[in-house]
Amino acid sequence: MRPDREPPARATGGAASLGGVASPWAVLAWAALLVVIVASFGPAVSVIWGDTPSFVESAFLTLEAGRPTVAGGRDPGYPAFLAVIFALGGGLGTVVRVQQAAWAVLVLTLAATAQATTRSVVGLVPIILVATYPGLLLFRNVITAELFFAVFVNLAMAGLLVATCIGKGAMRCCAVAASILCAALAACFRSQGVLIPIVAILVGVSLARPDTSARLAVIAVSVAAALGLLAAGSRFGASNSDEASVVFVSKTLFCNHLNIVLGSDSARREIVSAAGVRVEAAMARLAADFAAEPGRWPVLGFFGDACLFDTALDRDVAGDAGNAVRAAAAYRRIFLTAVRDRPLAWAGKFVRQMAYGASVAWPPYGLDPAVPVSTDDVPHVSDIMTRHAPAAQPIELQGGPVRINLLADLPGFSAYLYMALSTAFVIALIFWAVTAARRRRLRFLTRAGIVIAMWAASVATAAGAHTLDIWRYLVPAVPMVGLMLSLFAVELTEAIASRRRG
């Protein structure tokens, strides 16, 4: 049943009594949120991390080539954004200011969405916690794609939720169209979001159900525009400027399923066929990479990056040809052979990763007093800026430490808080499943179902292709966890109030 066909909720008792947008409690909650947003702003100091050099290099390559061009295996969306900033005369400080503004827009949109979907001040409390989350705050200053990926994926989710709050008509179609475009942009910034446009289109069309030619045209244009963005601005349409970019996707799949590959006789035969006379060296490298740093990624069971960054392995796997295209094809063929030979092993890995992702859905990430800096990569970025933009100010790369916020100064308390919120998220998932089985509370089922579907789409790619041992992959989906807790808290409050009235 559609959410707009359900009888309106009664505005008496429980959370509903706190729900008026002009109620004193709501005003207080919004005031607290605004204070948190304003207090969290700091200097526009850019912070360099390990993948920053590849993003900056890709940005200048994109400017010079006039089309998305990437280095180091990066996705083209963020380099395109950097290229626009550089072309307009801005620098890394400008990038940080735009990211800070985008974060503020995201938080305000989340709060407005929570208010619209719950009609209760209780729903704003998890959003205030999202606004104070160090894991998101630190990415406002870091020159990486995470912040914009988080913004667009959560705006896509918010658009679908807003569509459930407005009557069937042109406005609902517009909300769905905006959601689809944001989902496509998210996929351009990170390949981790490749499933998000698919989910946004499927859910959006089911919500909009365009029954006139004009509304159908709105949805059709948004889908066509999303496909155009993906074709031109995602990894599918980018040019690779180095060997690392050519092999990145195939090698990531291969290396993060190395246990399945080495356990498959068929995959081993493919390695022998691909490596030729280098087979002994290739197998020795694979065994050494598989055994490297045991325990670092406990959920995956081995440290996949030891293989991923083993450049000598590319020459061994490529055999006599020794080129990146041949190596990429070999990695892809061996991975697919291993999965076909041991599909249950891959399925078990995926289920285990998703279960772990739900258990740490709000990871205790970024609990350092200041944003950590990759000092080894600062000279590299400085060299890139000097080569491509001699007028760039060195001070942008030499600023002082960037503090995060109070919760980062209380790492022990914050770790327990975020683990408790992750546990609450799992409980909310169970509550939703039980409610769905009983076919009650249809409005809650629809809205929470949208959040769950978008959360799953945002982490499933990392769970299937990489590992969620890297909490950084979970951080962009934390606002969805916050909105799920908003819906759950209000629904639970209303259920308790109904039992007391009954």
Short mmCIF file of C-alpha atoms in Angstrom, two decimals:
data_model
loop_
_atom_site.label_atom_id
_atom_site.label_comp_id
_atom_site.label_asym_id
_atom_site.label_seq_id
_atom_site.Cartn_x
_atom_site.Cartn_y
_atom_site.Cartn_z
CA MET A 1 0.00 0.00 0.00
CA ARG A 2 1.23 3.48 -0.79
CA PRO A 3 2.07 5.73 2.21
CA ASP A 4 -0.35 8.44 1.10
CA ARG A 5 -3.23 5.94 1.23
CA GLU A 6 -2.77 5.23 4.92
CA PRO A 7 -5.05 7.17 7.28
CA PRO A 8 -3.24 10.14 8.81
CA ALA A 9 -1.67 9.58 12.21
CA ARG A 10 -3.40 11.03 15.18
CA ALA A 11 -1.68 14.08 16.61
CA THR A 12 -2.32 13.25 20.23
CA GLY A 13 -0.09 11.81 22.88
CA GLY A 14 3.44 10.43 22.74
CA ALA A 15 5.85 11.76 20.18
CA ALA A 16 3.12 13.45 18.18
CA SER A 17 2.63 15.98 20.94
CA LEU A 18 6.20 17.11 20.33
CA GLY A 19 5.85 17.13 16.60
CA GLY A 20 4.71 20.63 15.71
CA VAL A 21 7.37 22.51 13.82
CA ALA A 22 6.61 25.59 15.92
CA SER A 23 6.55 23.78 19.29
CA PRO A 24 9.06 24.97 21.92
CA TRP A 25 10.86 21.61 21.86
CA ALA A 26 11.22 21.71 18.08
CA VAL A 27 12.55 25.27 18.19
CA LEU A 28 15.04 24.23 20.86
CA ALA A 29 16.18 21.23 18.82
CA TRP A 30 16.68 23.35 15.70
CA ALA A 31 18.56 25.95 17.72
CA ALA A 32 20.83 23.25 19.11
CA LEU A 33 21.47 21.92 15.61
CA LEU A 34 22.36 25.38 14.29
CA VAL A 35 24.72 25.94 17.23
CA VAL A 36 26.45 22.63 16.49
CA ILE A 37 26.81 23.54 12.80
CA VAL A 38 28.23 26.99 13.50
CA ALA A 39 30.54 25.78 16.28
CA SER A 40 31.97 23.03 14.09
CA PHE A 41 33.27 25.41 11.41
CA GLY A 42 37.00 25.97 11.44
CA PRO A 43 39.70 27.38 9.21
CA ALA A 44 39.73 26.28 5.57
CA VAL A 45 42.95 24.30 5.92
CA SER A 46 43.42 21.51 3.39
CA VAL A 47 44.53 18.13 4.74
CA ILE A 48 46.53 15.72 2.59
CA TRP A 49 45.88 11.99 2.71
CA GLY A 50 47.38 9.07 0.81
CA ASP A 51 45.00 9.27 -2.16
CA THR A 52 45.10 13.09 -2.40
CA PRO A 53 48.04 13.15 -4.88
CA SER A 54 46.12 10.93 -7.32
CA PHE A 55 43.04 13.16 -7.08
CA VAL A 56 45.04 16.36 -7.65
CA GLU A 57 47.02 14.82 -10.51
CA SER A 58 43.78 13.57 -12.08
CA ALA A 59 42.26 17.04 -11.80
CA PHE A 60 45.07 18.64 -13.76
CA LEU A 61 45.05 15.82 -16.31
CA THR A 62 41.32 16.38 -16.74
CA LEU A 63 41.90 20.10 -17.31
CA GLU A 64 44.63 19.45 -19.87
CA ALA A 65 42.76 16.70 -21.74
CA GLY A 66 39.34 18.38 -21.63
CA ARG A 67 37.70 15.12 -20.57
CA PRO A 68 37.65 12.96 -17.40
CA THR A 69 41.14 11.48 -17.03
CA VAL A 70 42.30 9.68 -13.91
CA ALA A 71 45.51 8.52 -12.29
CA GLY A 72 46.08 6.04 -9.50
CA GLY A 73 42.76 4.27 -10.03
CA ARG A 74 40.65 7.19 -8.80
CA ASP A 75 37.03 7.81 -9.81
CA PRO A 76 36.61 10.88 -12.09
CA GLY A 77 33.87 12.78 -10.23
CA TYR A 78 36.03 14.42 -7.58
CA PRO A 79 38.89 15.26 -9.98
CA ALA A 80 36.31 16.94 -12.23
CA PHE A 81 35.15 19.02 -9.27
CA LEU A 82 38.76 19.96 -8.44
CA ALA A 83 39.36 20.82 -12.09
CA VAL A 84 36.44 23.27 -12.05
CA ILE A 85 37.79 24.91 -8.89
CA PHE A 86 41.29 25.21 -10.37
CA ALA A 87 39.93 26.52 -13.69
CA LEU A 88 38.05 29.27 -11.83
CA GLY A 89 41.24 30.36 -10.09
CA GLY A 90 40.58 28.68 -6.75
CA GLY A 91 42.95 26.52 -4.75
CA LEU A 92 42.76 23.79 -2.16
CA GLY A 93 41.50 26.29 0.41
CA THR A 94 38.55 27.00 -1.86
CA VAL A 95 37.90 23.26 -2.11
CA VAL A 96 37.71 23.03 1.69
CA ARG A 97 35.28 25.95 1.90
CA VAL A 98 32.98 24.35 -0.67
CA GLN A 99 33.15 21.04 1.21
CA GLN A 100 32.28 22.78 4.47
CA ALA A 101 29.28 24.43 2.82
CA ALA A 102 28.19 21.11 1.29
CA TRP A 103 28.36 19.45 4.71
CA ALA A 104 26.16 22.18 6.23
CA VAL A 105 23.62 21.79 3.41
CA LEU A 106 23.57 18.03 4.00
CA VAL A 107 22.94 18.36 7.75
CA LEU A 108 20.16 20.90 7.29
CA THR A 109 18.55 18.72 4.60
CA LEU A 110 18.71 15.69 6.87
CA ALA A 111 17.09 17.64 9.70
CA ALA A 112 14.32 18.94 7.45
CA THR A 113 13.75 15.42 6.11
CA ALA A 114 13.59 13.98 9.64
CA GLN A 115 11.10 16.68 10.65
CA ALA A 116 8.95 16.06 7.58
CA THR A 117 8.90 12.27 7.92
CA THR A 118 8.48 11.97 11.70
CA ARG A 119 6.63 15.17 12.67
CA SER A 120 8.38 14.89 16.02
CA VAL A 121 11.26 16.61 17.74
CA VAL A 122 12.48 13.15 18.79
CA GLY A 123 13.45 12.57 15.17
CA LEU A 124 15.90 15.48 15.26
CA VAL A 125 18.04 14.04 18.06
CA PRO A 126 19.91 11.46 15.90
CA ILE A 127 20.49 14.16 13.27
CA ILE A 128 22.18 16.35 15.88
CA LEU A 129 24.41 13.37 16.66
CA VAL A 130 25.18 13.06 12.94
CA ALA A 131 26.16 16.74 12.90
CA THR A 132 28.68 16.10 15.70
CA TYR A 133 30.10 12.90 14.18
CA PRO A 134 33.91 13.27 13.81
CA GLY A 135 34.00 10.67 11.03
CA LEU A 136 32.13 13.06 8.72
CA LEU A 137 33.51 16.30 10.10
CA LEU A 138 37.11 15.44 9.32
CA PHE A 139 36.37 14.89 5.62
CA ARG A 140 35.39 18.55 5.23
CA ASN A 141 39.11 19.37 5.25
CA VAL A 142 40.55 16.27 3.60
CA ILE A 143 41.13 16.46 -0.16
CA THR A 144 39.32 13.22 -1.02
CA ALA A 145 35.96 12.25 -2.53
CA GLU A 146 34.31 10.98 0.68
CA LEU A 147 32.53 14.19 1.67
CA PHE A 148 30.82 14.75 -1.68
CA PHE A 149 29.99 11.06 -2.00
CA ALA A 150 28.31 11.24 1.40
CA VAL A 151 26.45 14.42 0.44
CA PHE A 152 25.03 13.10 -2.83
CA VAL A 153 24.14 9.61 -1.62
CA ASN A 154 22.26 11.02 1.37
CA LEU A 155 20.55 13.71 -0.71
CA ALA A 156 19.35 10.90 -2.99
CA MET A 157 17.92 9.09 0.02
CA ALA A 158 16.36 12.30 1.37
CA GLY A 159 14.68 12.97 -1.99
CA LEU A 160 12.95 9.60 -1.90
CA LEU A 161 11.80 10.17 1.68
CA VAL A 162 10.46 13.62 0.82
CA ALA A 163 8.54 12.03 -2.07
CA THR A 164 6.61 9.95 0.48
CA CYS A 165 5.54 13.10 2.33
CA ILE A 166 3.91 14.90 -0.55
CA GLY A 167 0.81 13.92 -2.45
CA LYS A 168 0.90 12.05 -5.69
CA GLY A 169 1.58 14.57 -8.41
CA ALA A 170 4.16 16.72 -10.12
CA MET A 171 6.01 17.61 -6.90
CA ARG A 172 6.51 13.95 -6.03
CA CYS A 173 7.91 13.31 -9.52
CA CYS A 174 10.30 16.25 -9.12
CA ALA A 175 11.53 14.91 -5.77
CA VAL A 176 12.14 11.50 -7.33
CA ALA A 177 13.91 13.08 -10.32
CA ALA A 178 16.22 15.04 -8.01
CA SER A 179 16.96 11.85 -6.08
CA ILE A 180 17.91 9.96 -9.23
CA LEU A 181 20.30 12.72 -10.34
CA CYS A 182 21.95 12.87 -6.91
CA ALA A 183 22.36 9.09 -6.96
CA ALA A 184 24.12 9.28 -10.34
CA LEU A 185 26.43 12.01 -9.06
CA ALA A 186 27.28 9.87 -6.04
CA ALA A 187 28.33 7.03 -8.35
CA CYS A 188 30.55 9.46 -10.28
CA PHE A 189 32.41 10.42 -7.10
CA ARG A 190 32.91 6.85 -5.88
CA SER A 191 32.40 3.51 -7.60
CA GLN A 192 31.21 2.27 -4.21
CA GLY A 193 27.93 3.96 -5.12
CA VAL A 194 27.36 2.15 -8.41
CA LEU A 195 24.24 0.38 -7.06
CA ILE A 196 22.68 3.57 -5.69
CA PRO A 197 21.27 4.90 -9.02
CA ILE A 198 19.71 1.51 -9.67
CA VAL A 199 17.96 1.49 -6.30
CA ALA A 200 16.96 5.15 -6.63
CA ILE A 201 15.37 4.53 -10.04
CA LEU A 202 13.50 1.40 -8.94
CA VAL A 203 12.23 2.89 -5.70
CA GLY A 204 11.58 6.31 -7.25
CA VAL A 205 9.48 4.95 -10.10
CA SER A 206 7.43 2.84 -7.67
CA LEU A 207 6.80 5.94 -5.57
CA ALA A 208 6.05 8.35 -8.41
CA ARG A 209 4.01 6.02 -10.63
CA PRO A 210 3.75 8.71 -13.32
CA ASP A 211 0.25 8.48 -14.77
CA THR A 212 0.39 11.47 -17.12
CA SER A 213 2.66 12.19 -20.05
CA ALA A 214 4.19 15.22 -18.32
CA ARG A 215 5.09 13.30 -15.18
CA LEU A 216 6.39 10.39 -17.20
CA ALA A 217 8.55 12.84 -19.14
CA VAL A 218 10.04 14.22 -15.89
CA ILE A 219 11.05 10.75 -14.73
CA ALA A 220 12.29 9.72 -18.19
CA VAL A 221 14.44 12.86 -18.51
CA SER A 222 15.94 12.33 -15.05
CA VAL A 223 16.78 8.71 -15.84
CA ALA A 224 18.30 9.70 -19.19
CA ALA A 225 20.33 12.45 -17.51
CA ALA A 226 21.52 10.01 -14.85
CA LEU A 227 22.63 7.53 -17.50
CA GLY A 228 24.42 10.34 -19.31
CA LEU A 229 26.24 11.33 -16.13
CA LEU A 230 27.29 7.74 -15.51
CA ALA A 231 28.44 7.28 -19.10
CA ALA A 232 30.52 10.47 -19.15
CA GLY A 233 31.45 11.18 -15.54
CA SER A 234 31.91 7.81 -13.86
CA ARG A 235 34.68 5.26 -14.10
CA PHE A 236 32.95 3.86 -17.21
CA GLY A 237 33.71 7.01 -19.20
CA ALA A 238 37.08 8.03 -17.79
CA SER A 239 40.41 7.73 -19.55
CA ASN A 240 43.18 5.92 -17.66
CA SER A 241 46.51 7.75 -17.63
CA ASP A 242 48.63 5.14 -15.86
CA GLU A 243 48.93 1.39 -15.31
CA ALA A 244 47.47 1.59 -11.80
CA SER A 245 44.21 2.95 -13.20
CA VAL A 246 44.06 0.26 -15.89
CA VAL A 247 44.33 -2.65 -13.45
CA PHE A 248 42.67 -1.08 -10.41
CA VAL A 249 39.15 -2.57 -10.57
CA SER A 250 40.16 -6.04 -11.73
CA LYS A 251 43.05 -6.25 -9.31
CA THR A 252 40.89 -5.05 -6.41
CA LEU A 253 38.43 -7.88 -7.06
CA PHE A 254 41.25 -10.39 -7.45
CA CYS A 255 43.26 -9.39 -4.38
CA ASN A 256 40.36 -9.09 -1.97
CA HIS A 257 39.21 -12.60 -2.86
CA LEU A 258 42.65 -14.12 -2.75
CA ASN A 259 41.54 -16.83 -0.32
CA ILE A 260 38.88 -17.95 -2.79
CA VAL A 261 41.32 -17.74 -5.71
CA LEU A 262 44.01 -19.81 -3.99
CA GLY A 263 41.41 -22.33 -2.85
CA SER A 264 40.09 -22.90 -6.37
CA ASP A 265 41.86 -25.42 -8.60
CA SER A 266 40.27 -23.83 -11.66
CA ALA A 267 41.57 -20.39 -10.71
CA ARG A 268 45.05 -21.81 -10.09
CA ARG A 269 45.02 -23.27 -13.60
CA GLU A 270 44.09 -19.83 -14.95
CA ILE A 271 47.06 -18.34 -13.08
CA VAL A 272 49.37 -20.93 -14.64
CA SER A 273 47.95 -20.16 -18.08
CA ALA A 274 48.27 -16.39 -17.65
CA ALA A 275 51.70 -16.25 -16.01
CA GLY A 276 53.43 -18.73 -18.32
CA VAL A 277 57.12 -19.05 -17.43
CA ARG A 278 56.61 -16.62 -14.51
CA VAL A 279 54.13 -18.92 -12.76
CA GLU A 280 56.47 -19.89 -9.92
CA ALA A 281 57.29 -16.25 -9.17
CA ALA A 282 53.60 -15.32 -9.36
CA MET A 283 52.52 -18.08 -6.98
CA ALA A 284 55.30 -17.20 -4.55
CA ARG A 285 54.24 -13.55 -4.54
CA LEU A 286 50.60 -14.47 -4.02
CA ALA A 287 51.47 -16.72 -1.08
CA ALA A 288 53.61 -13.98 0.48
CA ASP A 289 50.95 -11.31 -0.04
CA PHE A 290 48.25 -13.56 1.42
CA ALA A 291 50.35 -14.15 4.56
CA ALA A 292 51.31 -10.49 5.02
CA GLU A 293 50.13 -8.66 8.17
CA PRO A 294 47.77 -11.35 9.52
CA GLY A 295 44.96 -10.01 11.68
CA ARG A 296 44.92 -6.52 10.17
CA TRP A 297 41.60 -7.17 8.39
CA PRO A 298 39.98 -9.78 10.65
CA VAL A 299 36.59 -9.89 8.92
CA LEU A 300 38.12 -10.53 5.49
CA GLY A 301 40.71 -12.85 7.02
CA PHE A 302 43.78 -11.41 5.31
CA PHE A 303 45.27 -8.07 4.28
CA GLY A 304 44.19 -7.61 0.66
CA ASP A 305 46.15 -4.40 0.09
CA ALA A 306 49.44 -6.30 0.29
CA CYS A 307 48.46 -7.88 -3.02
CA LEU A 308 46.79 -4.74 -4.42
CA PHE A 309 49.93 -2.60 -4.07
CA ASP A 310 52.32 -5.34 -5.21
CA THR A 311 53.19 -3.84 -8.59
CA ALA A 312 55.66 -6.59 -9.42
CA LEU A 313 52.74 -9.03 -9.36
CA ASP A 314 51.28 -7.31 -12.43
CA ARG A 315 54.32 -8.29 -14.51
CA ASP A 316 54.22 -11.88 -13.25
CA VAL A 317 50.49 -12.35 -13.90
CA ALA A 318 50.66 -10.68 -17.32
CA GLY A 319 53.20 -13.28 -18.46
CA ASP A 320 55.42 -12.60 -21.42
CA ALA A 321 53.29 -9.66 -22.65
CA GLY A 322 53.93 -7.74 -19.44
CA ASN A 323 51.45 -4.90 -20.04
CA ALA A 324 48.72 -3.47 -17.82
CA VAL A 325 45.85 -4.34 -20.17
CA ARG A 326 46.93 -7.99 -20.24
CA ALA A 327 47.32 -8.00 -16.44
CA ALA A 328 43.86 -6.47 -15.92
CA ALA A 329 42.27 -9.06 -18.21
CA ALA A 330 44.08 -11.86 -16.37
CA TYR A 331 43.00 -10.60 -12.93
CA ARG A 332 39.40 -10.32 -14.08
CA ARG A 333 39.38 -13.77 -15.69
CA ILE A 334 40.96 -15.47 -12.67
CA PHE A 335 38.54 -13.78 -10.25
CA LEU A 336 35.47 -14.77 -12.28
CA THR A 337 36.75 -18.33 -12.58
CA ALA A 338 37.23 -18.55 -8.81
CA VAL A 339 33.74 -17.22 -8.09
CA ARG A 340 32.14 -19.61 -10.59
CA ASP A 341 34.07 -22.48 -9.03
CA ARG A 342 33.29 -21.50 -5.42
CA PRO A 343 30.11 -19.37 -5.44
CA LEU A 344 29.14 -20.27 -1.87
CA ALA A 345 32.49 -19.03 -0.59
CA TRP A 346 31.89 -15.64 -2.20
CA ALA A 347 28.28 -15.54 -0.97
CA GLY A 348 29.45 -16.36 2.55
CA LYS A 349 32.02 -13.59 2.38
CA PHE A 350 29.38 -11.08 1.23
CA VAL A 351 26.88 -12.03 3.94
CA ARG A 352 29.57 -11.88 6.61
CA GLN A 353 30.67 -8.44 5.41
CA MET A 354 27.11 -7.06 5.36
CA ALA A 355 26.39 -8.43 8.84
CA TYR A 356 29.57 -6.84 10.13
CA GLY A 357 28.69 -3.58 8.38
CA ALA A 358 25.34 -3.48 10.17
CA SER A 359 26.98 -4.23 13.52
CA VAL A 360 29.32 -1.22 13.14
CA ALA A 361 27.00 0.91 10.99
CA TRP A 362 28.00 3.98 13.03
CA PRO A 363 31.74 3.25 13.32
CA PRO A 364 33.91 4.98 15.95
CA TYR A 365 35.95 6.63 13.22
CA GLY A 366 37.94 9.86 13.35
CA LEU A 367 38.39 9.86 17.12
CA ASP A 368 41.59 11.89 17.05
CA PRO A 369 41.85 15.42 18.48
CA ALA A 370 43.04 16.65 15.08
CA VAL A 371 42.67 15.39 11.53
CA PRO A 372 45.67 13.12 10.76
CA VAL A 373 47.90 14.20 7.88
CA SER A 374 49.92 12.02 5.52
CA THR A 375 53.16 13.98 5.79
CA ASP A 376 54.84 11.71 3.21
CA ASP A 377 52.32 12.82 0.57
CA VAL A 378 52.48 16.58 1.23
CA PRO A 379 55.70 17.01 -0.84
CA HIS A 380 54.14 14.92 -3.61
CA VAL A 381 51.06 17.17 -3.77
CA SER A 382 53.27 20.25 -3.58
CA ASP A 383 55.29 18.97 -6.54
CA ILE A 384 52.12 18.33 -8.56
CA MET A 385 50.78 21.80 -7.78
CA THR A 386 54.11 23.38 -8.69
CA ARG A 387 54.30 21.55 -12.03
CA HIS A 388 50.73 22.29 -13.07
CA ALA A 389 49.94 25.49 -11.17
CA PRO A 390 53.09 27.43 -10.25
CA ALA A 391 51.02 30.23 -8.70
CA ALA A 392 49.54 27.92 -6.04
CA GLN A 393 50.22 29.11 -2.51
CA PRO A 394 52.42 26.69 -0.52
CA ILE A 395 50.68 27.76 2.71
CA GLU A 396 47.66 25.72 1.62
CA LEU A 397 49.69 22.58 2.19
CA GLN A 398 51.43 23.68 5.38
CA GLY A 399 48.62 24.75 7.67
CA GLY A 400 48.46 23.78 11.33
CA PRO A 401 46.56 20.80 12.68
CA VAL A 402 42.80 20.90 12.14
CA ARG A 403 40.80 20.11 15.25
CA ILE A 404 37.60 18.10 14.83
CA ASN A 405 35.23 18.63 17.78
CA LEU A 406 34.54 17.78 21.42
CA LEU A 407 33.56 14.16 20.78
CA ALA A 408 36.93 13.53 19.13
CA ASP A 409 38.54 14.73 22.37
CA LEU A 410 36.61 12.03 24.26
CA PRO A 411 37.57 8.91 22.30
CA GLY A 412 36.58 6.43 25.02
CA PHE A 413 33.10 7.86 25.52
CA SER A 414 32.59 8.37 21.78
CA ALA A 415 33.58 4.80 20.94
CA TYR A 416 30.96 3.43 23.36
CA LEU A 417 28.38 5.93 22.08
CA TYR A 418 28.83 4.93 18.45
CA MET A 419 28.83 1.23 19.19
CA ALA A 420 25.57 1.74 21.12
CA LEU A 421 24.10 3.60 18.14
CA SER A 422 25.21 0.76 15.85
CA THR A 423 23.46 -1.71 18.14
CA ALA A 424 20.34 0.47 18.06
CA PHE A 425 20.49 0.37 14.26
CA VAL A 426 20.51 -3.44 14.29
CA ILE A 427 17.53 -3.39 16.67
CA ALA A 428 15.76 -0.98 14.32
CA LEU A 429 16.36 -3.38 11.42
CA ILE A 430 14.85 -6.23 13.43
CA PHE A 431 11.90 -4.03 14.45
CA TRP A 432 11.31 -3.14 10.80
CA ALA A 433 11.45 -6.82 9.74
CA VAL A 434 8.96 -7.85 12.45
CA THR A 435 6.66 -4.97 11.55
CA ALA A 436 6.88 -5.90 7.87
CA ALA A 437 5.97 -9.50 8.65
CA ARG A 438 2.88 -8.28 10.54
CA ARG A 439 2.02 -5.78 7.76
CA ARG A 440 1.37 -2.94 10.16
CA ARG A 441 2.50 0.71 10.30
CA LEU A 442 2.70 1.06 6.53
CA ARG A 443 4.02 4.60 6.57
CA PHE A 444 6.95 3.55 8.76
CA LEU A 445 7.54 0.43 6.68
CA THR A 446 7.78 2.42 3.46
CA ARG A 447 10.08 5.14 4.74
CA ALA A 448 12.33 2.88 6.80
CA GLY A 449 12.42 0.45 3.86
CA ILE A 450 13.75 3.24 1.63
CA VAL A 451 16.50 4.05 4.12
CA ILE A 452 17.45 0.38 4.49
CA ALA A 453 17.56 -0.14 0.72
CA MET A 454 19.76 2.93 0.18
CA TRP A 455 22.05 2.00 3.08
CA ALA A 456 22.47 -1.52 1.70
CA ALA A 457 23.17 -0.15 -1.79
CA SER A 458 25.80 2.24 -0.42
CA VAL A 459 27.81 -0.47 1.37
CA ALA A 460 27.06 -3.60 -0.69
CA THR A 461 29.64 -2.80 -3.37
CA ALA A 462 32.41 -2.45 -0.79
CA ALA A 463 31.18 -5.62 0.96
CA GLY A 464 31.17 -7.58 -2.29
CA ALA A 465 34.33 -6.22 -3.90
CA HIS A 466 36.49 -5.16 -0.95
CA THR A 467 36.02 -5.34 2.82
CA LEU A 468 34.19 -3.34 5.48
CA ASP A 469 37.15 -3.83 7.79
CA ILE A 470 37.91 -0.36 6.38
CA TRP A 471 35.44 1.75 8.39
CA ARG A 472 35.98 4.62 5.99
CA TYR A 473 33.62 2.83 3.58
CA LEU A 474 30.83 2.95 6.19
CA VAL A 475 31.17 6.63 7.12
CA PRO A 476 29.21 8.09 4.14
CA ALA A 477 26.19 5.96 5.11
CA VAL A 478 26.12 7.13 8.74
CA PRO A 479 23.50 9.86 8.02
CA MET A 480 21.20 7.09 6.77
CA VAL A 481 21.74 5.28 10.06
CA GLY A 482 20.80 8.50 11.83
CA LEU A 483 17.58 8.84 9.83
CA MET A 484 16.73 5.18 10.45
CA LEU A 485 17.14 5.79 14.18
CA SER A 486 14.92 8.88 13.87
CA LEU A 487 12.13 6.86 12.28
CA PHE A 488 12.58 4.00 14.74
CA ALA A 489 12.66 6.22 17.84
CA VAL A 490 9.47 8.05 16.88
CA GLU A 491 7.69 4.83 15.89
CA LEU A 492 8.72 3.13 19.11
CA THR A 493 7.63 6.14 21.18
CA GLU A 494 4.25 6.20 19.49
CA ALA A 495 3.82 2.43 19.94
CA ILE A 496 4.53 2.70 23.66
CA ALA A 497 2.14 5.64 23.97
CA SER A 498 -0.59 3.70 22.13
CA ARG A 499 -0.22 0.74 24.49
CA ARG A 500 -0.56 3.03 27.49
CA ARG A 501 -3.67 4.65 26.03
CA GLY A 502 -5.10 1.22 25.23
#
